[in-house]
CSV table of C-alpha atoms and ligand atoms in Angstrom, one decimal:
chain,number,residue,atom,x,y,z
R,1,UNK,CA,29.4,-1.6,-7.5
R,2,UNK,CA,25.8,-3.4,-7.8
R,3,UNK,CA,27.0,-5.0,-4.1
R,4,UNK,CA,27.0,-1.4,-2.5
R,5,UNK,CA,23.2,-0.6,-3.4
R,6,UNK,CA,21.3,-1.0,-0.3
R,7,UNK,CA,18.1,-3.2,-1.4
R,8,UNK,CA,14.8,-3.7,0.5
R,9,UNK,CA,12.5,-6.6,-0.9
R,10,UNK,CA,8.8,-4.7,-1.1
R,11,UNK,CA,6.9,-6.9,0.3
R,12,UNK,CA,9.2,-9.1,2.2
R,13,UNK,CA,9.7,-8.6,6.2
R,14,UNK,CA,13.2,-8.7,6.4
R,15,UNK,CA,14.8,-9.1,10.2
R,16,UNK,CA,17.5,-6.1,10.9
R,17,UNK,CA,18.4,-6.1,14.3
R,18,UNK,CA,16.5,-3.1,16.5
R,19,UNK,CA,18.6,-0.4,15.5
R,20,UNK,CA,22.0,-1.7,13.3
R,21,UNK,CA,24.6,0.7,12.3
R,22,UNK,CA,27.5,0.5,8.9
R,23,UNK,CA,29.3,3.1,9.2
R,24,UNK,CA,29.5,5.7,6.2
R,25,UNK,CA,32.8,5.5,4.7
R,26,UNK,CA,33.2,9.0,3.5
R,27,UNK,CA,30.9,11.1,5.3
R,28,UNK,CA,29.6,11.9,9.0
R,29,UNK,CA,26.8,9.9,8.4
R,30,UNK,CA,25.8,6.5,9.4
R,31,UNK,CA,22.9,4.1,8.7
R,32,UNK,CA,20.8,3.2,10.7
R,33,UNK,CA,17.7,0.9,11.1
R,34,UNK,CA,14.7,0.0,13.2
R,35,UNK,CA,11.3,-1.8,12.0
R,36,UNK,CA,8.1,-1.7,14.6
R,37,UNK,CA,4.7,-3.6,13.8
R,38,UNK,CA,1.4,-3.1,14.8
R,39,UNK,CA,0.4,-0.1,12.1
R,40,UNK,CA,-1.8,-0.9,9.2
R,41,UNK,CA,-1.5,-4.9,10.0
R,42,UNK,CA,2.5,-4.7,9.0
R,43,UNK,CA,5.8,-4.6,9.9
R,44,UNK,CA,7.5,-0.6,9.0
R,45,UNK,CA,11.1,-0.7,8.1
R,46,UNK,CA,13.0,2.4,8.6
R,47,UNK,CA,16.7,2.9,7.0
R,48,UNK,CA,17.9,6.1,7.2
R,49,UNK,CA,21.2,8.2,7.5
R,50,UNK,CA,21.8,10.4,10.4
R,51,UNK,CA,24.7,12.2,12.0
R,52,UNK,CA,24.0,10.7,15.5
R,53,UNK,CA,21.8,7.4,17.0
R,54,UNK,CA,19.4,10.1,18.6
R,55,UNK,CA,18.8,11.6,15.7
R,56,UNK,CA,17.7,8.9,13.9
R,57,UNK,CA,16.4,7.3,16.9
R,58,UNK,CA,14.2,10.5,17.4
R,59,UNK,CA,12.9,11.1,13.4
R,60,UNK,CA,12.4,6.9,13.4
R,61,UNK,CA,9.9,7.5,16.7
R,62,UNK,CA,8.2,10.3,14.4
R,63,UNK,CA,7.3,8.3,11.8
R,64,UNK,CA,6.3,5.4,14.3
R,65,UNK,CA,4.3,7.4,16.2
R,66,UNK,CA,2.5,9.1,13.4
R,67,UNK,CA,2.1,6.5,11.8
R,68,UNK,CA,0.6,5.3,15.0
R,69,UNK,CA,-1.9,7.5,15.3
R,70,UNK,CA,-3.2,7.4,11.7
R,71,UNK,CA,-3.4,3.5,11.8
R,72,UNK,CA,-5.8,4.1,14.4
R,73,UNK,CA,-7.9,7.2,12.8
R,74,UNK,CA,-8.4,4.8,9.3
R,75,UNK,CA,-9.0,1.9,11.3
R,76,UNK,CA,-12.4,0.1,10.1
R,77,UNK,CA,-12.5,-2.2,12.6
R,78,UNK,CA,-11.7,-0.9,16.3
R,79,UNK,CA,-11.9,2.8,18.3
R,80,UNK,CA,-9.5,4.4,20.4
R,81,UNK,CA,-10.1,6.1,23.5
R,82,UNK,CA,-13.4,7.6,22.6
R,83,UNK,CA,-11.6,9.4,19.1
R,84,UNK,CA,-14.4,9.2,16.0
R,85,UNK,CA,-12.5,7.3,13.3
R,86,UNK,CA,-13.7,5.5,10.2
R,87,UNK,CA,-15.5,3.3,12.2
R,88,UNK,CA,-17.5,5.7,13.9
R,89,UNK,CA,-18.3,6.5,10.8
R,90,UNK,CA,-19.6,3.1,9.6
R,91,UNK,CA,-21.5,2.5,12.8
R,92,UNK,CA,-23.3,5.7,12.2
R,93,UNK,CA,-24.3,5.1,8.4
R,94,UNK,CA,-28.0,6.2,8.0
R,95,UNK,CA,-27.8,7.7,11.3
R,96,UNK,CA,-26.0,10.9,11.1
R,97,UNK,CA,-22.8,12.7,9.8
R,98,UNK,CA,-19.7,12.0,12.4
R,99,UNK,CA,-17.2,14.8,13.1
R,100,UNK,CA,-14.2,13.2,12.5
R,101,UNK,CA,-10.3,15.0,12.1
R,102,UNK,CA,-8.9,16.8,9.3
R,103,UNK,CA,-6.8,13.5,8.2
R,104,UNK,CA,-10.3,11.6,7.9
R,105,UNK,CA,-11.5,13.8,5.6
R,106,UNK,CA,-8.7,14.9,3.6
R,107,UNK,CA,-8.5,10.7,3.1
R,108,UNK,CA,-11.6,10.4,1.7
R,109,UNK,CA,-12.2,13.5,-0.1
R,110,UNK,CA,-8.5,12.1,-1.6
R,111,UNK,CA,-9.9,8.5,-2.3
R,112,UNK,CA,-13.4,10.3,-3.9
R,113,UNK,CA,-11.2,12.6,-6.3
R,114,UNK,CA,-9.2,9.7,-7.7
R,115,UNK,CA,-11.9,7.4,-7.9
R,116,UNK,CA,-13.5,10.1,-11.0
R,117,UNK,CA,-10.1,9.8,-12.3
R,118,UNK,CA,-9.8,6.3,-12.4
R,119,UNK,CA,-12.9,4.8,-13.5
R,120,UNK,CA,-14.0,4.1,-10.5
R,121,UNK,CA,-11.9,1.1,-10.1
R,122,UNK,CA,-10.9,1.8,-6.1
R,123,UNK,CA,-14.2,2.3,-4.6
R,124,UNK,CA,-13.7,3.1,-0.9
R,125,UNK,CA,-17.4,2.6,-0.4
R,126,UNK,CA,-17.1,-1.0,-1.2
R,127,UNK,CA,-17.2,-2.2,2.2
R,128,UNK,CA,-20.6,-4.3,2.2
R,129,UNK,CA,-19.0,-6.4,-0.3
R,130,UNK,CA,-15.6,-6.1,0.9
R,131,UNK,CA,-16.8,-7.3,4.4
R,132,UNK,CA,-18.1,-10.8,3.3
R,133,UNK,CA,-14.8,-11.6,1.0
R,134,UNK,CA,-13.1,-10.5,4.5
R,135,UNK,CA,-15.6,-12.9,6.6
R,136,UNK,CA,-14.8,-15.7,4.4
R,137,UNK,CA,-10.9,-15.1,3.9
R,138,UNK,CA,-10.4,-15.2,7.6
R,139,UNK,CA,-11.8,-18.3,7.8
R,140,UNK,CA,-10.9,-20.1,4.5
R,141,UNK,CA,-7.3,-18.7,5.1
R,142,UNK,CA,-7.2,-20.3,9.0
R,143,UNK,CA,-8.7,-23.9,8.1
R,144,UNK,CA,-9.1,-24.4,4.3
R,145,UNK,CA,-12.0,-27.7,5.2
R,146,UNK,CA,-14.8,-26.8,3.1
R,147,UNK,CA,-13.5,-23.7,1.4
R,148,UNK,CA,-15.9,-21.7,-1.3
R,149,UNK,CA,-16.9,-19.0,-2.7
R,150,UNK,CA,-19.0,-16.2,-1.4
R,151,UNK,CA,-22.9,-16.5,-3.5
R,152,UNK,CA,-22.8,-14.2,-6.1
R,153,UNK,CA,-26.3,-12.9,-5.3
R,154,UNK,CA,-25.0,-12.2,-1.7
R,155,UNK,CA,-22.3,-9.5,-3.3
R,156,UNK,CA,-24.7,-8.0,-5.9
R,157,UNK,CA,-27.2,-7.6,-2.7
R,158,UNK,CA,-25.0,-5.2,-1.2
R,159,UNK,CA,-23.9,-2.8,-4.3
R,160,UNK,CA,-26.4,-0.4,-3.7
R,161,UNK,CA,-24.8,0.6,-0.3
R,162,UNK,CA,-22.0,0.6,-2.4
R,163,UNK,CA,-22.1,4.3,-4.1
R,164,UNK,CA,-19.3,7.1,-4.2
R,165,UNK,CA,-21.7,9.7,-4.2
R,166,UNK,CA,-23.6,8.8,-0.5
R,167,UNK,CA,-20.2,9.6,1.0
R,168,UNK,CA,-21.0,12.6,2.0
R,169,UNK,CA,-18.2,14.7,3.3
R,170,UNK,CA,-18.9,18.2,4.1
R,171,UNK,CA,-15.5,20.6,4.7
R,172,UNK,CA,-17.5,23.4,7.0
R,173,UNK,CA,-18.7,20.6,9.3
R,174,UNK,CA,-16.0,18.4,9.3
R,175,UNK,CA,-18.5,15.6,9.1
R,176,UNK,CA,-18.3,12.5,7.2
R,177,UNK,CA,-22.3,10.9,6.5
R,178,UNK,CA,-22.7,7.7,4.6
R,179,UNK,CA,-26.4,8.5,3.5
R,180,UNK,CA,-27.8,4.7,4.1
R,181,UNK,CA,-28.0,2.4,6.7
R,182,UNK,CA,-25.4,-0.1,6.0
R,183,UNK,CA,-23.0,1.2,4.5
R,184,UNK,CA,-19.3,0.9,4.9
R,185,UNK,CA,-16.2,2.3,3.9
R,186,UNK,CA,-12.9,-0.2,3.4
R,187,UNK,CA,-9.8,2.0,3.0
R,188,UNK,CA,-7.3,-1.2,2.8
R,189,UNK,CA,-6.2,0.2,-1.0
R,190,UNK,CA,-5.3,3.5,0.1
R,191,UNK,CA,-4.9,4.3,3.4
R,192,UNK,CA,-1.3,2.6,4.5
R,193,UNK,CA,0.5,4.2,2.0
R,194,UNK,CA,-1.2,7.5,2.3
R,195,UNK,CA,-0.5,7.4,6.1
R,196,UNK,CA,3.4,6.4,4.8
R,197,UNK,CA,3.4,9.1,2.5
R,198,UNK,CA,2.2,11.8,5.5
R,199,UNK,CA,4.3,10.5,8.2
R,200,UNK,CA,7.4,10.0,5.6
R,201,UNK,CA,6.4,14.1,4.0
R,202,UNK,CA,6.6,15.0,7.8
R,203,UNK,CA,9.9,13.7,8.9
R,204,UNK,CA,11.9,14.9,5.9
R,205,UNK,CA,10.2,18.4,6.6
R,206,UNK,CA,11.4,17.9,9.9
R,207,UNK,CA,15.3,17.3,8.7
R,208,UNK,CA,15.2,13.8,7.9
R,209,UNK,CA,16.3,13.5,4.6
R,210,UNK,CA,18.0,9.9,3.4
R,211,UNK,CA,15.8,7.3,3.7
R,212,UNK,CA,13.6,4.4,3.1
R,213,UNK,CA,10.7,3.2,4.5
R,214,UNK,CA,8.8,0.1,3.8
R,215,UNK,CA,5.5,-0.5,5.1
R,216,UNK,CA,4.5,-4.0,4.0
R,217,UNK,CA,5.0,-3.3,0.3
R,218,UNK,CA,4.6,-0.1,0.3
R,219,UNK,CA,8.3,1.8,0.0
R,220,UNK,CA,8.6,5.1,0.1
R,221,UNK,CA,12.0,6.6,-1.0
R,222,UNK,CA,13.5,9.7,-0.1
R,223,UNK,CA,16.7,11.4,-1.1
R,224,UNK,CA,19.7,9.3,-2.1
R,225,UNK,CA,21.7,7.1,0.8
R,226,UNK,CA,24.2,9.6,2.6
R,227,UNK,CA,27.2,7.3,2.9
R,228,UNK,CA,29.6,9.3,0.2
R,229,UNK,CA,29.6,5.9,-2.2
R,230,UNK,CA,25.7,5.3,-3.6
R,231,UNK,CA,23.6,7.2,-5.2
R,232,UNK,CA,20.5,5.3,-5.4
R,233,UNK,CA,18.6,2.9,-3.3
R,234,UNK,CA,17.4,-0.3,-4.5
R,235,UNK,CA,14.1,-1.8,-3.8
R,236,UNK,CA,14.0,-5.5,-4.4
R,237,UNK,CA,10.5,-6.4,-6.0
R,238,UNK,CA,9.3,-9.6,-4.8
R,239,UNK,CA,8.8,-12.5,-7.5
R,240,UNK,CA,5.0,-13.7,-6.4
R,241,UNK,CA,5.9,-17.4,-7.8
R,242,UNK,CA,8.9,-17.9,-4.7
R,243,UNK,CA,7.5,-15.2,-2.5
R,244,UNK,CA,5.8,-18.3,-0.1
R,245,UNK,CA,9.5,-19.7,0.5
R,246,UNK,CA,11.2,-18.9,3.7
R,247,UNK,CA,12.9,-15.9,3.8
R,248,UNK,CA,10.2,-14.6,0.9
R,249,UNK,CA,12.2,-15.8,-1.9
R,250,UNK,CA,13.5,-13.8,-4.7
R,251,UNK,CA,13.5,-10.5,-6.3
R,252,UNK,CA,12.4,-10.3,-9.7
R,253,UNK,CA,14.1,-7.4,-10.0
R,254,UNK,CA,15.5,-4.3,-8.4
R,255,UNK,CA,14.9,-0.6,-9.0
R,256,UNK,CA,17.3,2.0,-8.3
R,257,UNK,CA,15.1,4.7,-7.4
R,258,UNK,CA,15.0,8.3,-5.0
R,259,UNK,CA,12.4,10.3,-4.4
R,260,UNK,CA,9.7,8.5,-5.3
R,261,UNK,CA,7.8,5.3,-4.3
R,262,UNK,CA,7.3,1.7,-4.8
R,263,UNK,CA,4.2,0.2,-4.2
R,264,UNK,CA,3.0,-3.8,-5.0
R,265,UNK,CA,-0.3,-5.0,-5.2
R,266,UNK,CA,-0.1,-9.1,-5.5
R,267,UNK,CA,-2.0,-12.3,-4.8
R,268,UNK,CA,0.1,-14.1,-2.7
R,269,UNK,CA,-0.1,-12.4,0.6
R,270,UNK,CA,-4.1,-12.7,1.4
R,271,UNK,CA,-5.8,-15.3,0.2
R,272,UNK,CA,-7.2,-18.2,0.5
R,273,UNK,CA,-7.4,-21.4,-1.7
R,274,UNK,CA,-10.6,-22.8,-3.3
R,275,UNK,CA,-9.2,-26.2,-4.6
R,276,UNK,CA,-6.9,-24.8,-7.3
R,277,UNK,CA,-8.0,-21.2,-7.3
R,278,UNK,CA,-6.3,-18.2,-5.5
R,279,UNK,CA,-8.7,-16.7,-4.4
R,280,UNK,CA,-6.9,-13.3,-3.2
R,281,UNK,CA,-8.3,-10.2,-1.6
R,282,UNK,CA,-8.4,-7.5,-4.7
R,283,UNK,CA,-11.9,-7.4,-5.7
R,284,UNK,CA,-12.9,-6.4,-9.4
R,285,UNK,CA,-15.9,-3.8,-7.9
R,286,UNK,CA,-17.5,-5.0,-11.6
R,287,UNK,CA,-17.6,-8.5,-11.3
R,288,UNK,CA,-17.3,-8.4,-7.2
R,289,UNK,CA,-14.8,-11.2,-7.8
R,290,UNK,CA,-11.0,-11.5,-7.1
R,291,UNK,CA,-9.4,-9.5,-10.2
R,292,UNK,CA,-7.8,-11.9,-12.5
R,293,UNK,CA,-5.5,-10.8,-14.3
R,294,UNK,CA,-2.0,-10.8,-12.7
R,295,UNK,CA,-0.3,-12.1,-9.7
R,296,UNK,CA,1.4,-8.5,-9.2
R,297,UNK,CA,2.0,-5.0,-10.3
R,298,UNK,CA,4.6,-2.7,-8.9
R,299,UNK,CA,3.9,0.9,-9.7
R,300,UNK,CA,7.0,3.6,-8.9
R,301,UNK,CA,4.6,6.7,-8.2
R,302,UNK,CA,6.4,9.8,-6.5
R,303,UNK,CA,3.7,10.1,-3.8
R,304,UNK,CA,2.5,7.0,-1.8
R,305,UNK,CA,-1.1,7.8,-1.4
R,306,UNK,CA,-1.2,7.6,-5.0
R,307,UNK,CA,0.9,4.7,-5.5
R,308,UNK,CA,-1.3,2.7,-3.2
R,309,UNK,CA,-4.2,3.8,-5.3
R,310,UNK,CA,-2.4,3.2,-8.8
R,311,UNK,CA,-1.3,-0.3,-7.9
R,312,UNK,CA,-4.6,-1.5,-6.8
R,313,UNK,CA,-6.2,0.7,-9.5
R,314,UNK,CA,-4.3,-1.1,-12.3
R,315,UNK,CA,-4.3,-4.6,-10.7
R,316,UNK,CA,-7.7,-4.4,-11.6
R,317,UNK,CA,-7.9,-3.5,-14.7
R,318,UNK,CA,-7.1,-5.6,-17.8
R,319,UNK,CA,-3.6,-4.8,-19.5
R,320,UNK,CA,-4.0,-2.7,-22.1
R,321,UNK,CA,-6.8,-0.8,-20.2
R,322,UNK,CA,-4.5,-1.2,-17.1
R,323,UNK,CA,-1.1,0.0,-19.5
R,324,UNK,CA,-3.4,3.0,-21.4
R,325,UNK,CA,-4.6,3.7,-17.5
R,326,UNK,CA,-0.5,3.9,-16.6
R,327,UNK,CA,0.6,6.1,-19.5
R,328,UNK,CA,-2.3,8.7,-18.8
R,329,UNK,CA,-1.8,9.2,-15.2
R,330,UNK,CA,2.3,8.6,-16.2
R,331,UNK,CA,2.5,6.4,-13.8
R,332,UNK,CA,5.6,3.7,-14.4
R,333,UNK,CA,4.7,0.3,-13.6
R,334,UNK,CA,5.6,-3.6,-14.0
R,335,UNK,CA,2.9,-6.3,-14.9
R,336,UNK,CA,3.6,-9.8,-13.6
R,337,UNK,CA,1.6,-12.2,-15.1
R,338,UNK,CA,0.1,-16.2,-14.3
R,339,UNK,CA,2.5,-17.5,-16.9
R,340,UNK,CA,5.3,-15.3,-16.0
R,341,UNK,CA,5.3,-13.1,-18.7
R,342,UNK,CA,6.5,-9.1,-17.4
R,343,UNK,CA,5.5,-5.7,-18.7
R,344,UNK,CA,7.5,-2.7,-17.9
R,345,UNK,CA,6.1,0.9,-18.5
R,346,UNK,CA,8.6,2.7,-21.4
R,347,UNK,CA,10.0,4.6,-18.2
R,348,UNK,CA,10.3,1.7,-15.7
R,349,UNK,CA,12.8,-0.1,-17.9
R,350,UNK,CA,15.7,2.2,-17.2
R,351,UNK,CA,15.0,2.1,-13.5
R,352,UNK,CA,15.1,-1.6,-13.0
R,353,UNK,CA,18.5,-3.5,-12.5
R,354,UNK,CA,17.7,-6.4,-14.9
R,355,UNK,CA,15.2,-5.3,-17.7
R,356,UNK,CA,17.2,-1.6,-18.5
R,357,UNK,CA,20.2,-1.3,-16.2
R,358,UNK,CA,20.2,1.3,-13.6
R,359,UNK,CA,23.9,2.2,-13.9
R,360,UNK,CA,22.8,5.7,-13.9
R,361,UNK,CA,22.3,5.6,-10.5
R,362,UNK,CA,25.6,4.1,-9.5
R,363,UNK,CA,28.9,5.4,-9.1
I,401,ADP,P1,-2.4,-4.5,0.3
I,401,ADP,O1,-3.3,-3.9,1.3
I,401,ADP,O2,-2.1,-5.9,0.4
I,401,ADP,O3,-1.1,-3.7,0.1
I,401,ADP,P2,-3.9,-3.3,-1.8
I,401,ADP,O4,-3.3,-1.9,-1.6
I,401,ADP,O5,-4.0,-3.7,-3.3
I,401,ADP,O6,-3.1,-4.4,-1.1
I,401,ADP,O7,-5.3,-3.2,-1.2
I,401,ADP,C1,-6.1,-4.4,-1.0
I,401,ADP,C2,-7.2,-4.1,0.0
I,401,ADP,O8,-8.0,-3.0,-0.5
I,401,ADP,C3,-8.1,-5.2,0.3
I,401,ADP,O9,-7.7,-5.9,1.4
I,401,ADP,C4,-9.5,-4.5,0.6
I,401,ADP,O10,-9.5,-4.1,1.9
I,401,ADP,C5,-9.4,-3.3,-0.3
I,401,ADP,N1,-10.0,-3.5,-1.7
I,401,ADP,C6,-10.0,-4.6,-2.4
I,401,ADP,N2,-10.5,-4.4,-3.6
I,401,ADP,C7,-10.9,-3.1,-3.6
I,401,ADP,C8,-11.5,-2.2,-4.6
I,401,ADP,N3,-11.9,-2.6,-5.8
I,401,ADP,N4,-11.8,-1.0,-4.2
I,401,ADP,C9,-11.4,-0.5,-3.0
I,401,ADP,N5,-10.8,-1.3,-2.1
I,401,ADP,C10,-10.5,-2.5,-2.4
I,402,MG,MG1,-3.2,-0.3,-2.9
């Protein structure tokens, strides 16, 4: 039965053809499946069962195009057709509050709740710093000659642009200020799956109920596959030590999961190398340094703005600060380690194909 469940590798771009079908064997269903790039830097895979083409055709251009639309409201680094988006909003820190739309600020007003929840471990204000690791990324990443560090004096330069509390968001206005010149907010923890988990929330409001979609490691679950034979859908979590092969290389495992998410943060996607070291793009905001601790963590989180958040938040964090971090927010997650080694949350072991079994979810 394992053969029937429908997998997805997080992480992994996996070539469907523009829009493939299988038909359903017991039901008036069929799957379908499209993929566009060009949101949030990634490719979007979209499964889904529908009655007819157009109909998935038509909730599969939903997603795109909200998707769309919010890629370019949380971009940092371009604006569209005279709309304020986040990087109005950086290019008038110190200046004055920019009135931005109601997705701006519900993001950040999102990102400024969980950051006093969390330790402060996702710090959306962390741009200054985030900035030169990007600087230095793109070019150590395109020609490796002469690769280094960033100075560590140049990073602790920048932390006081770096606070929470001089995001100033103000509701009545529907302004967003950051207080000092300089200052920056980097959303690239959060924001792609909490656009997913908007545009996903939206579709399936809108009818569309059986599907996945994967956003560059961020998959978002909804109810089971309609084809009359499986109950679950299985996400294929990619094994960071073969995930640089062609084709992306293996699964470490797979879990069987609806109605929820499944989110990856890892070290082998951006980086660059520094002789041995991986020097990766998930900065510890105390040390201002790559976090070191894992190559990946997989969090399943039922809403993707918070799974975005979780899996960056305990990527960060040591593991039994990152496991105590887990259990309080009851968030199930998998640790992959340097040597190998993986943790499973108590609840993550029954989900997964290979540590617990996920018969549960098969017929
Ligand atoms: P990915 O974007 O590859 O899915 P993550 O969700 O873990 O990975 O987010 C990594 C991105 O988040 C980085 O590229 C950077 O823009 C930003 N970032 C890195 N470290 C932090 C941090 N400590 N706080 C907030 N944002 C961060
Ligand atoms: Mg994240």
């Amino acid at each position: 039965m394992k053969k029937l469940i429908c997998i997805v590798v997080a992480m992994v771009l996996l070539i469907f053809p523009g829009c493939s079908t299988d038909k359903a064997q017991e039901t008036s269903y069929t799957k379908y499946s499209a993929q566009f790039y060009g949101t949030f830097d990634t490719i979007v895979q979209i499964i889904g069962y529908s009655q007819t083409q157009e109909e998935f055709t038509q909730y599969a251009g939903q997603i795109k195009s909200r998707m769309e639309e919010l890629s370019q409201l949380y971009d940092i680094y371009y604006e569209y057709s005279g709309e304020n988006n986040l990087k109005t909003i950086n290019d008038n820190a110190g200046i004055q509050p920019v009135p931005v739309r109601e997705e701006i600020l519900d993001l950040i007003e999102f990102c400024q709740d969980w950051y006093g929840k969390t330790d402060g471990k996702v710090n959306i204000a962390l741009g200054p710093v985030l900035s030169i690791w990007h600087k230095y990324m793109e070019r150590y990443s395109a020609d490796p000659t002469g690769a280094k560090l960033p100075e560590i004096e140049s990073l602790m330069e920048k932390l006081p642009l770096c606070n929470m509390e001089d995001v100033i968001v103000d509701r009545e206005a529907g302004t967003v200020y950051l207080a000092k010149e300089g200052m920056s907010l980097d959303v690239g923890a959060v924001a792609k799956g909490y656009a997913t988990q908007l545009a996903c929330q939206e579709a399936y409001d809108a009818g569309f109920t059986s599907f996945i979609v994967s956003a560059g490691g961020n998959v978002v679950a909804a109810d089971p596959p309609l084809d009359g034979v499986r109950s679950g859908w299985g996400i294929g979590i990619q094994d960071p030590f073969t995930a640089e092969e062609l084709g992306g290389g293996n699964s470490i495992d797979v879990a069987y999961v609806n109605n929820t998410c499944v989110v990856t943060s890892g070290d082998y996607q951006r980086y660059y190398m520094v002789g041995e070291q991986r020097v990766h793009h998930i900065i510890d905001p105390d040390t201002l340094m790559p976090a070191a601790y894992y190559r990946g963590v997989t969090v399943i989180v039922p809403d993707s703005g918070i799974a975005d958040l979780a899996s960056t938040t305990l990527y960060t964090l040591p593991y039994d600060d990152s496991r105590a971090m887990a259990k309080q927010m009851g968030w199930e997650a998998m640790w992959i380690f340097a040597d190998g080694t993986v943790e499973c949350t108590d609840g993550m072991i029954p989900l997964m194909r290979d540590r617990g079994g996920a018969d549960g979810l098969l017929k």
